[in-house]
Coordinates of N, CA, C and O in Angstrom, one line a residue:
M112 N 0.8 -1.2 0.0 CA 0.0 0.0 0.0 C 0.9 1.2 0.0 O 2.0 1.2 0.5
A113 N 0.4 2.3 -0.6 CA 1.1 3.6 -0.6 C 0.1 4.7 -0.4 O -1.1 4.6 -0.9
H114 N 0.4 5.7 0.4 CA -0.4 6.8 0.6 C 0.0 7.8 -0.5 O 1.1 8.1 -0.7
V115 N -1.0 8.3 -1.2 CA -0.8 9.2 -2.3 C -1.6 10.5 -2.1 O -2.8 10.5 -1.8
S116 N -0.9 11.6 -2.3 CA -1.6 13.0 -2.2 C -1.2 13.8 -3.4 O 0.0 13.8 -3.7
M117 N -2.1 14.4 -4.0 CA -1.9 15.3 -5.1 C -3.0 16.3 -5.2 O -4.0 16.2 -4.5
A118 N -2.9 17.3 -6.1 CA -4.0 18.2 -6.4 C -4.6 17.7 -7.7 O -3.8 17.6 -8.7
V119 N -5.9 17.5 -7.8 CA -6.5 17.2 -9.0 C -7.6 18.2 -9.3 O -8.5 18.5 -8.5
N120 N -7.4 18.9 -10.4 CA -8.3 19.9 -10.9 C -8.4 21.0 -9.8 O -9.5 21.6 -9.5
G121 N -7.3 21.3 -9.2 CA -7.2 22.4 -8.2 C -7.7 22.0 -6.8 O -7.7 22.9 -5.9
R122 N -8.0 20.7 -6.6 CA -8.5 20.3 -5.2 C -7.6 19.2 -4.7 O -7.1 18.4 -5.4
P123 N -7.4 19.2 -3.4 CA -6.6 18.1 -2.8 C -7.2 16.8 -3.0 O -8.5 16.7 -2.8
A124 N -6.4 15.8 -3.3 CA -6.9 14.4 -3.4 C -5.9 13.5 -2.8 O -4.7 13.6 -3.1
S125 N -6.3 12.6 -2.0 CA -5.4 11.6 -1.4 C -6.1 10.3 -1.1 O -7.3 10.3 -1.0
A126 N -5.3 9.2 -1.1 CA -5.9 7.9 -0.8 C -4.8 6.9 -0.4 O -3.6 7.2 -0.8
D127 N -5.1 5.9 0.2 CA -4.2 4.8 0.4 C -4.5 3.8 -0.7 O -5.6 3.3 -0.8
L128 N -3.5 3.5 -1.5 CA -3.7 2.7 -2.7 C -2.7 1.6 -2.8 O -1.6 1.7 -2.2
D129 N -3.1 0.5 -3.5 CA -2.1 -0.5 -3.9 C -1.0 0.2 -4.7 O -1.3 1.1 -5.5
S130 N 0.2 0.0 -4.4 CA 1.3 0.7 -5.0 C 1.3 0.5 -6.5 O 2.0 1.2 -7.3
R131 N 0.6 -0.5 -7.1 CA 0.5 -0.7 -8.5 C -0.6 0.0 -9.2 O -0.8 -0.2 -10.4
T132 N -1.3 0.8 -8.5 CA -2.5 1.5 -9.0 C -2.0 2.6 -10.0 O -1.2 3.4 -9.7
L133 N -2.6 2.5 -11.2 CA -2.3 3.5 -12.3 C -3.0 4.8 -12.0 O -4.1 4.8 -11.4
L134 N -2.5 5.9 -12.5 CA -3.1 7.2 -12.3 C -4.5 7.1 -12.9 O -5.4 7.7 -12.3
V135 N -4.7 6.6 -14.1 CA -6.0 6.5 -14.7 C -7.0 5.8 -13.8 O -8.2 6.2 -13.6
Q136 N -6.6 4.7 -13.1 CA -7.5 4.0 -12.2 C -7.8 4.9 -11.0 O -9.0 4.9 -10.5
F137 N -6.8 5.6 -10.4 CA -7.1 6.5 -9.3 C -8.1 7.5 -9.7 O -9.1 7.8 -8.9
L138 N -7.9 8.1 -10.8 CA -8.8 9.2 -11.3 C -10.3 8.7 -11.5 O -11.2 9.3 -11.0
R139 N -10.4 7.6 -12.2 CA -11.7 7.0 -12.5 C -12.4 6.3 -11.3 O -13.5 6.6 -11.0
E140 N -11.6 5.5 -10.6 CA -12.2 4.6 -9.6 C -12.3 5.3 -8.2 O -13.3 5.1 -7.5
N141 N -11.3 6.0 -7.9 CA -11.3 6.6 -6.5 C -11.9 8.0 -6.5 O -12.7 8.4 -5.6
L142 N -11.7 8.8 -7.6 CA -12.2 10.2 -7.6 C -13.4 10.3 -8.5 O -14.0 11.4 -8.5
R143 N -13.8 9.3 -9.2 CA -15.0 9.2 -10.0 C -14.9 10.3 -11.2 O -15.9 10.8 -11.6
L144 N -13.7 10.6 -11.6 CA -13.5 11.5 -12.7 C -13.4 10.7 -14.0 O -12.4 10.3 -14.5
T145 N -14.6 10.3 -14.6 CA -14.7 9.4 -15.6 C -14.5 9.9 -17.0 O -14.6 9.2 -18.0
G146 N -14.1 11.2 -17.1 CA -13.9 11.8 -18.5 C -12.5 11.2 -19.0 O -12.3 11.2 -20.2
T147 N -11.7 10.8 -18.2 CA -10.4 10.2 -18.6 C -10.7 8.7 -18.9 O -11.1 8.0 -18.0
H148 N -10.5 8.4 -20.2 CA -10.9 7.0 -20.6 C -9.8 6.1 -20.8 O -8.6 6.5 -21.0
V149 N -10.1 4.8 -20.6 CA -9.1 3.7 -20.9 C -9.6 3.1 -22.2 O -10.7 2.5 -22.3
G150 N -8.8 3.2 -23.3 CA -9.2 2.7 -24.6 C -8.5 1.5 -25.0 O -9.1 0.7 -25.7
C151 N -7.2 1.3 -24.7 CA -6.5 0.3 -25.3 C -5.6 -0.6 -24.3 O -5.2 -1.7 -24.6
D152 N -5.4 0.0 -23.1 CA -4.5 -0.7 -22.1 C -3.1 -0.9 -22.6 O -2.4 -1.7 -22.0
T153 N -2.7 -0.2 -23.6 CA -1.3 -0.4 -24.1 C -0.6 0.9 -24.4 O 0.4 0.9 -25.0
S154 N -1.2 2.0 -24.0 CA -0.7 3.4 -24.2 C -0.6 3.8 -25.6 O 0.1 4.7 -26.0
Q155 N -1.4 3.2 -26.5 CA -1.3 3.5 -27.9 C -2.4 4.6 -28.3 O -2.2 5.3 -29.3
C156 N -3.5 4.6 -27.6 CA -4.7 5.4 -28.2 C -4.8 6.8 -27.7 O -5.4 7.6 -28.4
G157 N -4.3 7.1 -26.5 CA -4.3 8.5 -26.0 C -5.6 8.9 -25.4 O -5.8 10.1 -25.0
A158 N -6.6 8.0 -25.2 CA -7.9 8.4 -24.6 C -7.7 8.7 -23.1 O -8.5 9.4 -22.5
C159 N -6.5 8.4 -22.5 CA -6.3 8.6 -21.1 C -5.4 9.8 -20.8 O -5.0 10.0 -19.7
V160 N -5.2 10.7 -21.8 CA -4.3 11.8 -21.6 C -4.9 12.8 -20.6 O -6.0 13.2 -20.6
V161 N -4.0 13.2 -19.6 CA -4.3 14.2 -18.6 C -3.0 15.0 -18.5 O -2.0 14.7 -19.1
H162 N -3.1 16.1 -17.8 CA -1.9 17.0 -17.6 C -1.4 16.7 -16.2 O -2.1 16.8 -15.2
V163 N -0.1 16.5 -16.1 CA 0.6 16.4 -14.8 C 1.7 17.4 -14.7 O 2.6 17.5 -15.6
D164 N 1.5 18.4 -13.8 CA 2.4 19.5 -13.6 C 2.6 20.2 -15.0 O 3.7 20.6 -15.4
G165 N 1.4 20.4 -15.7 CA 1.4 21.2 -16.9 C 1.8 20.5 -18.2 O 1.8 21.1 -19.2
R166 N 2.1 19.2 -18.1 CA 2.5 18.4 -19.3 C 1.6 17.3 -19.5 O 1.1 16.6 -18.6
A167 N 1.2 17.0 -20.8 CA 0.4 15.9 -21.2 C 1.1 14.6 -20.9 O 2.2 14.4 -21.3
I168 N 0.4 13.6 -20.3 CA 0.9 12.3 -20.1 C -0.3 11.3 -20.4 O -1.4 11.7 -20.2
K169 N 0.1 10.1 -20.7 CA -0.9 9.0 -20.8 C -1.0 8.4 -19.4 O -0.1 7.7 -19.0
S170 N -2.1 8.6 -18.8 CA -2.3 8.2 -17.4 C -2.4 6.7 -17.2 O -2.3 6.3 -16.1
C171 N -2.5 6.0 -18.3 CA -2.5 4.5 -18.2 C -1.0 4.0 -18.1 O -0.8 2.8 -17.9
T172 N -0.1 4.9 -18.2 CA 1.4 4.4 -18.1 C 2.1 4.9 -16.9 O 3.3 4.7 -16.7
V173 N 1.3 5.6 -16.0 CA 2.0 6.2 -14.8 C 1.3 5.7 -13.6 O 0.1 5.6 -13.4
L174 N 2.1 5.3 -12.6 CA 1.6 4.9 -11.3 C 1.1 6.1 -10.6 O 1.8 7.2 -10.6
A175 N 0.0 6.0 -9.9 CA -0.5 7.1 -9.1 C 0.5 7.6 -8.1 O 0.7 8.8 -7.8
A176 N 1.2 6.6 -7.5 CA 2.2 7.0 -6.4 C 3.3 7.8 -7.0 O 3.9 8.6 -6.2
S177 N 3.6 7.8 -8.2 CA 4.7 8.6 -8.8 C 4.2 10.0 -9.0 O 5.0 10.9 -9.3
C178 N 2.9 10.3 -8.8 CA 2.4 11.7 -8.9 C 2.3 12.3 -7.5 O 1.6 13.3 -7.4
E179 N 2.9 11.8 -6.5 CA 2.9 12.4 -5.2 C 3.2 13.9 -5.3 O 4.3 14.2 -5.9
G180 N 2.3 14.7 -4.8 CA 2.6 16.2 -4.7 C 2.3 16.9 -6.1 O 2.5 18.1 -6.1
A181 N 1.9 16.2 -7.1 CA 1.8 16.8 -8.4 C 0.5 17.5 -8.5 O -0.5 17.3 -7.7
E182 N 0.4 18.4 -9.6 CA -0.8 19.1 -10.0 C -1.3 18.3 -11.2 O -0.7 18.3 -12.2
V183 N -2.5 17.7 -11.1 CA -3.1 16.9 -12.1 C -4.3 17.6 -12.6 O -5.2 18.1 -11.8
T184 N -4.5 17.8 -14.0 CA -5.7 18.3 -14.6 C -6.3 17.3 -15.5 O -5.6 16.8 -16.4
T185 N -7.5 17.1 -15.3 CA -8.3 16.2 -16.2 C -9.2 17.0 -17.1 O -9.3 18.2 -16.9
I186 N -9.9 16.4 -18.0 CA -10.8 17.1 -18.9 C -11.9 17.8 -18.0 O -12.3 18.9 -18.4
E187 N -12.2 17.3 -16.9 CA -13.2 17.9 -16.0 C -12.7 19.3 -15.4 O -13.5 20.1 -15.0
G188 N -11.4 19.4 -15.4 CA -10.8 20.6 -14.8 C -10.5 21.7 -15.8 O -10.0 22.8 -15.4
L189 N -10.8 21.5 -17.1 CA -10.5 22.6 -18.1 C -11.5 23.7 -18.1 O -11.1 24.9 -18.2
A190 N -12.8 23.4 -17.9 CA -13.8 24.5 -17.9 C -13.7 25.3 -16.6 O -13.4 24.7 -15.6
V191 N -13.9 26.6 -16.7 CA -13.8 27.4 -15.6 C -15.1 28.3 -15.5 O -15.5 28.9 -16.4
G192 N -15.6 28.2 -14.3 CA -16.8 29.1 -14.0 C -18.0 28.8 -15.0 O -18.7 29.7 -15.4
G193 N -18.2 27.5 -15.3 CA -19.3 27.1 -16.2 C -19.0 27.4 -17.7 O -19.9 27.2 -18.5
R194 N -17.8 28.0 -18.0 CA -17.5 28.2 -19.4 C -16.5 27.2 -19.9 O -15.5 26.9 -19.2
L195 N -16.8 26.6 -21.1 CA -15.9 25.7 -21.6 C -14.5 26.3 -21.9 O -14.5 27.5 -22.3
H196 N -13.5 25.6 -21.8 CA -12.1 26.0 -22.3 C -12.2 26.2 -23.8 O -13.0 25.6 -24.5
P197 N -11.4 27.2 -24.3 CA -11.5 27.5 -25.7 C -11.3 26.2 -26.6 O -12.0 26.1 -27.7
M198 N -10.5 25.3 -26.2 CA -10.4 24.0 -27.0 C -11.6 23.2 -26.9 O -12.0 22.6 -28.0
Q199 N -12.2 23.1 -25.8 CA -13.5 22.4 -25.7 C -14.6 23.0 -26.5 O -15.3 22.3 -27.2
Q200 N -14.6 24.3 -26.5 CA -15.6 25.0 -27.3 C -15.4 24.8 -28.8 O -16.3 24.7 -29.5
A201 N -14.1 24.8 -29.2 CA -13.8 24.6 -30.6 C -14.2 23.2 -31.1 O -14.7 23.1 -32.2
F202 N -14.0 22.2 -30.2 CA -14.5 20.9 -30.6 C -16.0 20.8 -30.7 O -16.5 20.2 -31.6
Q203 N -16.7 21.6 -29.9 CA -18.2 21.6 -30.0 C -18.6 22.4 -31.3 O -19.4 21.9 -32.0
D204 N -17.9 23.5 -31.5 CA -18.3 24.3 -32.7 C -18.0 23.6 -34.0 O -18.8 23.8 -35.0
N205 N -17.0 22.8 -34.1 CA -16.6 22.2 -35.3 C -16.9 20.7 -35.4 O -16.5 20.0 -36.3
H206 N -17.7 20.2 -34.5 CA -18.1 18.8 -34.4 C -16.8 18.0 -34.5 O -16.7 17.1 -35.4
G207 N -15.9 18.3 -33.7 CA -14.6 17.5 -33.6 C -14.7 16.2 -32.9 O -13.7 15.8 -32.4
L208 N -15.9 15.7 -32.8 CA -16.1 14.4 -32.2 C -17.2 13.6 -32.9 O -17.9 14.2 -33.6
Q209 N -17.2 12.4 -32.7 CA -18.4 11.6 -33.2 C -18.9 10.8 -32.0 O -19.8 11.3 -31.3
C210 N -18.3 9.7 -31.7 CA -18.8 9.0 -30.5 C -18.4 9.7 -29.2 O -19.0 9.5 -28.2
G211 N -17.3 10.4 -29.2 CA -16.8 11.2 -28.1 C -15.9 10.5 -27.2 O -15.3 11.0 -26.3
F212 N -15.6 9.2 -27.5 CA -14.7 8.4 -26.6 C -13.3 9.0 -26.6 O -12.7 9.1 -25.5
C213 N -12.7 9.3 -27.7 CA -11.4 9.8 -27.8 C -11.3 11.3 -27.4 O -10.2 11.8 -27.2
T214 N -12.4 12.0 -27.4 CA -12.4 13.5 -27.3 C -11.7 14.0 -26.1 O -10.9 14.9 -26.3
P215 N -11.9 13.5 -24.9 CA -11.2 14.1 -23.8 C -9.7 14.0 -23.9 O -9.0 15.0 -23.7
G216 N -9.2 12.9 -24.3 CA -7.7 12.7 -24.5 C -7.2 13.6 -25.7 O -6.1 14.2 -25.6
M217 N -8.0 13.7 -26.7 CA -7.7 14.6 -27.9 C -7.6 16.0 -27.4 O -6.6 16.7 -27.8
I218 N -8.5 16.5 -26.7 CA -8.6 17.9 -26.2 C -7.4 18.1 -25.3 O -6.7 19.2 -25.4
M219 N -7.1 17.2 -24.3 CA -6.0 17.4 -23.4 C -4.7 17.5 -24.2 O -3.8 18.3 -23.9
A220 N -4.5 16.6 -25.2 CA -3.3 16.6 -26.0 C -3.2 17.9 -26.8 O -2.1 18.5 -26.9
A221 N -4.3 18.4 -27.3 CA -4.3 19.6 -28.1 C -4.0 20.8 -27.3 O -3.2 21.7 -27.7
V222 N -4.5 20.9 -26.1 CA -4.1 22.0 -25.2 C -2.6 22.0 -24.9 O -2.0 23.0 -24.9
D223 N -2.1 20.8 -24.6 CA -0.7 20.7 -24.4 C 0.1 21.1 -25.6 O 1.1 21.8 -25.5
L224 N -0.3 20.7 -26.8 CA 0.4 21.1 -28.0 C 0.4 22.6 -28.2 O 1.5 23.2 -28.5
V225 N -0.7 23.3 -27.9 CA -0.7 24.7 -28.0 C 0.2 25.4 -26.9 O 1.0 26.3 -27.2
N226 N 0.2 24.8 -25.7 CA 1.0 25.3 -24.7 C 2.5 25.2 -25.0 O 3.3 26.1 -24.6
R227 N 2.9 24.1 -25.7 CA 4.3 23.9 -26.0 C 4.7 24.6 -27.3 O 5.8 25.1 -27.4
E228 N 3.8 24.6 -28.3 CA 4.2 25.1 -29.7 C 3.7 26.4 -30.1 O 4.1 27.0 -31.1
G229 N 2.7 26.9 -29.3 CA 2.1 28.2 -29.6 C 0.8 28.1 -30.4 O 0.4 27.0 -30.7
S230 N 0.2 29.2 -30.6 CA -1.2 29.2 -31.2 C -1.2 29.2 -32.7 O -2.3 29.1 -33.3
H231 N -0.1 29.4 -33.3 CA 0.0 29.4 -34.8 C 0.4 28.1 -35.4 O 1.5 27.9 -35.7
L232 N -0.6 27.2 -35.4 CA -0.3 25.8 -35.9 C -0.9 25.5 -37.2 O -2.1 25.8 -37.4
D233 N -0.2 25.0 -38.1 CA -0.8 24.6 -39.4 C -1.2 23.2 -39.3 O -1.0 22.5 -38.3
E234 N -1.9 22.7 -40.4 CA -2.5 21.4 -40.4 C -1.4 20.3 -40.1 O -1.7 19.4 -39.3
A235 N -0.3 20.4 -40.7 CA 0.8 19.4 -40.5 C 1.2 19.3 -39.1 O 1.4 18.3 -38.5
A236 N 1.4 20.5 -38.4 CA 1.8 20.5 -37.0 C 0.7 19.9 -36.1 O 1.1 19.2 -35.2
I237 N -0.5 20.2 -36.4 CA -1.6 19.6 -35.6 C -1.6 18.1 -35.8 O -1.7 17.4 -34.8
R238 N -1.6 17.7 -37.0 CA -1.6 16.2 -37.2 C -0.4 15.5 -36.5 O -0.5 14.5 -35.9
H239 N 0.8 16.1 -36.6 CA 1.9 15.5 -36.0 C 1.8 15.6 -34.5 O 2.1 14.6 -33.8
G240 N 1.3 16.7 -34.0 CA 1.1 16.8 -32.5 C 0.1 15.8 -31.9 O 0.2 15.5 -30.7
L241 N -0.8 15.4 -32.7 CA -1.8 14.4 -32.2 C -1.6 13.0 -32.6 O -2.5 12.1 -32.5
E242 N -0.4 12.7 -33.1 CA 0.0 11.3 -33.5 C -0.4 10.3 -32.5 O -0.7 9.1 -32.8
G243 N -0.2 10.6 -31.2 CA -0.4 9.6 -30.2 C -1.8 9.4 -29.8 O -2.1 8.7 -28.8
N244 N -2.8 10.0 -30.5 CA -4.2 9.9 -30.2 C -4.9 9.3 -31.3 O -4.8 9.8 -32.5
I245 N -5.7 8.3 -31.1 CA -6.4 7.6 -32.1 C -7.9 7.9 -32.0 O -8.5 7.7 -30.9
C246 N -8.5 8.2 -33.2 CA -10.0 8.3 -33.3 C -10.4 7.2 -34.2 O -9.9 7.2 -35.4
R247 N -11.3 6.4 -33.8 CA -11.7 5.3 -34.7 C -12.9 5.7 -35.5 O -13.4 4.9 -36.4
C248 N -13.5 6.8 -35.3 CA -14.8 7.2 -36.0 C -14.6 8.2 -37.2 O -15.4 8.2 -38.1
T249 N -13.5 9.0 -37.2 CA -13.4 10.1 -38.1 C -12.2 10.0 -39.0 O -11.3 9.2 -38.8
G250 N -12.1 10.9 -40.0 CA -11.0 11.0 -40.8 C -10.1 12.2 -40.3 O -9.2 12.7 -41.0
Y251 N -10.4 12.6 -39.1 CA -9.6 13.7 -38.4 C -9.9 15.1 -39.0 O -9.4 16.0 -38.4
H252 N -10.6 15.3 -40.0 CA -10.8 16.6 -40.6 C -11.3 17.6 -39.6 O -10.8 18.7 -39.4
N253 N -12.4 17.2 -39.0 CA -13.1 18.1 -38.0 C -12.2 18.3 -36.7 O -12.3 19.3 -36.1
I254 N -11.5 17.3 -36.4 CA -10.6 17.4 -35.2 C -9.5 18.4 -35.5 O -9.2 19.3 -34.7
V255 N -8.9 18.3 -36.7 CA -7.9 19.3 -37.1 C -8.5 20.7 -37.1 O -7.8 21.7 -36.6
K256 N -9.7 20.9 -37.7 CA -10.3 22.2 -37.7 C -10.6 22.7 -36.2 O -10.4 23.9 -35.9
S257 N -11.0 21.8 -35.4 CA -11.2 22.1 -34.0 C -10.0 22.6 -33.3 O -10.0 23.6 -32.6
V258 N -8.9 21.9 -33.5 CA -7.6 22.2 -32.8 C -7.1 23.6 -33.3 O -6.6 24.4 -32.6
A259 N -7.2 23.8 -34.6 CA -6.8 25.1 -35.2 C -7.6 26.2 -34.6 O -7.0 27.2 -34.2
Q260 N -8.9 26.1 -34.5 CA -9.7 27.2 -33.9 C -9.4 27.3 -32.4 O -9.2 28.4 -31.9
G261 N -9.3 26.2 -31.7 CA -9.0 26.3 -30.3 C -7.6 26.9 -30.1 O -7.5 27.7 -29.1
A262 N -6.6 26.6 -30.9 CA -5.3 27.2 -30.8 C -5.4 28.7 -31.0 O -4.8 29.5 -30.2
R263 N -6.1 29.1 -32.0 CA -6.3 30.6 -32.3 C -6.9 31.3 -31.1 O -6.5 32.3 -30.6
E264 N -8.0 30.7 -30.5 CA -8.7 31.3 -29.4 C -7.8 31.3 -28.1 O -7.9 32.2 -27.3
M265 N -7.1 30.2 -27.9 CA -6.2 30.2 -26.8 C -5.1 31.3 -26.9 O -4.8 32.0 -25.9
G266 N -4.6 31.5 -28.1 CA -3.6 32.6 -28.4 C -4.2 33.9 -28.1 O -3.6 34.8 -27.5
A267 N -5.5 34.1 -28.6 CA -6.2 35.4 -28.4 C -6.4 35.7 -27.0 O -6.3 36.8 -26.5
A268 N -6.8 34.6 -26.2 CA -7.1 34.8 -24.8 C -5.8 35.1 -24.0 O -5.8 35.8 -23.0
A269 N -4.6 34.7 -24.5 CA -3.4 34.9 -23.8 C -2.8 36.3 -24.2 O -1.9 36.8 -23.5
T270 N -3.2 36.9 -25.2 CA -2.7 38.2 -25.7 C -3.4 39.3 -24.9 O -4.6 39.4 -25.0
P271 N -2.6 40.1 -24.2 CA -3.2 41.2 -23.5 C -3.8 42.2 -24.5 O -3.3 42.5 -25.5
R272 N -5.0 42.7 -24.1 CA -5.7 43.7 -25.0 C -5.3 45.1 -24.6 O -5.1 45.3 -23.4
A273 N -5.2 45.9 -25.5 CA -4.8 47.3 -25.3 C -5.9 48.0 -24.4 O -7.1 47.7 -24.6
A274 N -5.5 48.9 -23.6 CA -6.5 49.6 -22.8 C -7.4 50.4 -23.7 O -7.0 51.0 -24.6
E275 N -8.7 50.4 -23.4 CA -9.7 51.1 -24.2 C -9.8 52.5 -23.8 O -9.7 52.9 -22.7

């Protein structure tokens, strides 16, 4: 057993867990944050992507105990004050989902991509940045459109506006 404490979506979270418990299991089973999905059990699909200390990781590959003291953000933690995060809104606006199973991981990976690479992403950069995320329903066209819009809006939100 291991005692694990971390902040999840800005709130303290702790538990006594089997030391082999994966982060995705802790999030889903202990905290009931079921937006983080398990799609393949082999770290190939990206449905389980969350942010740990500001970086995207596949939570099915990380032990919860290794996240001691970390700041973890799940898809449930992106929206603020009842308003969707710009990337979430872009996926809604552009129908960047079909069944929705891959969508949380896709959005979390896209937010990380923008945070690392900036808001001026072309189609090739978006497709390359999402290589580790698989969607079984689409040809990715609307996903790429969604990420491009979300990136632009994240960039606009980060740019200070001139005093009026």
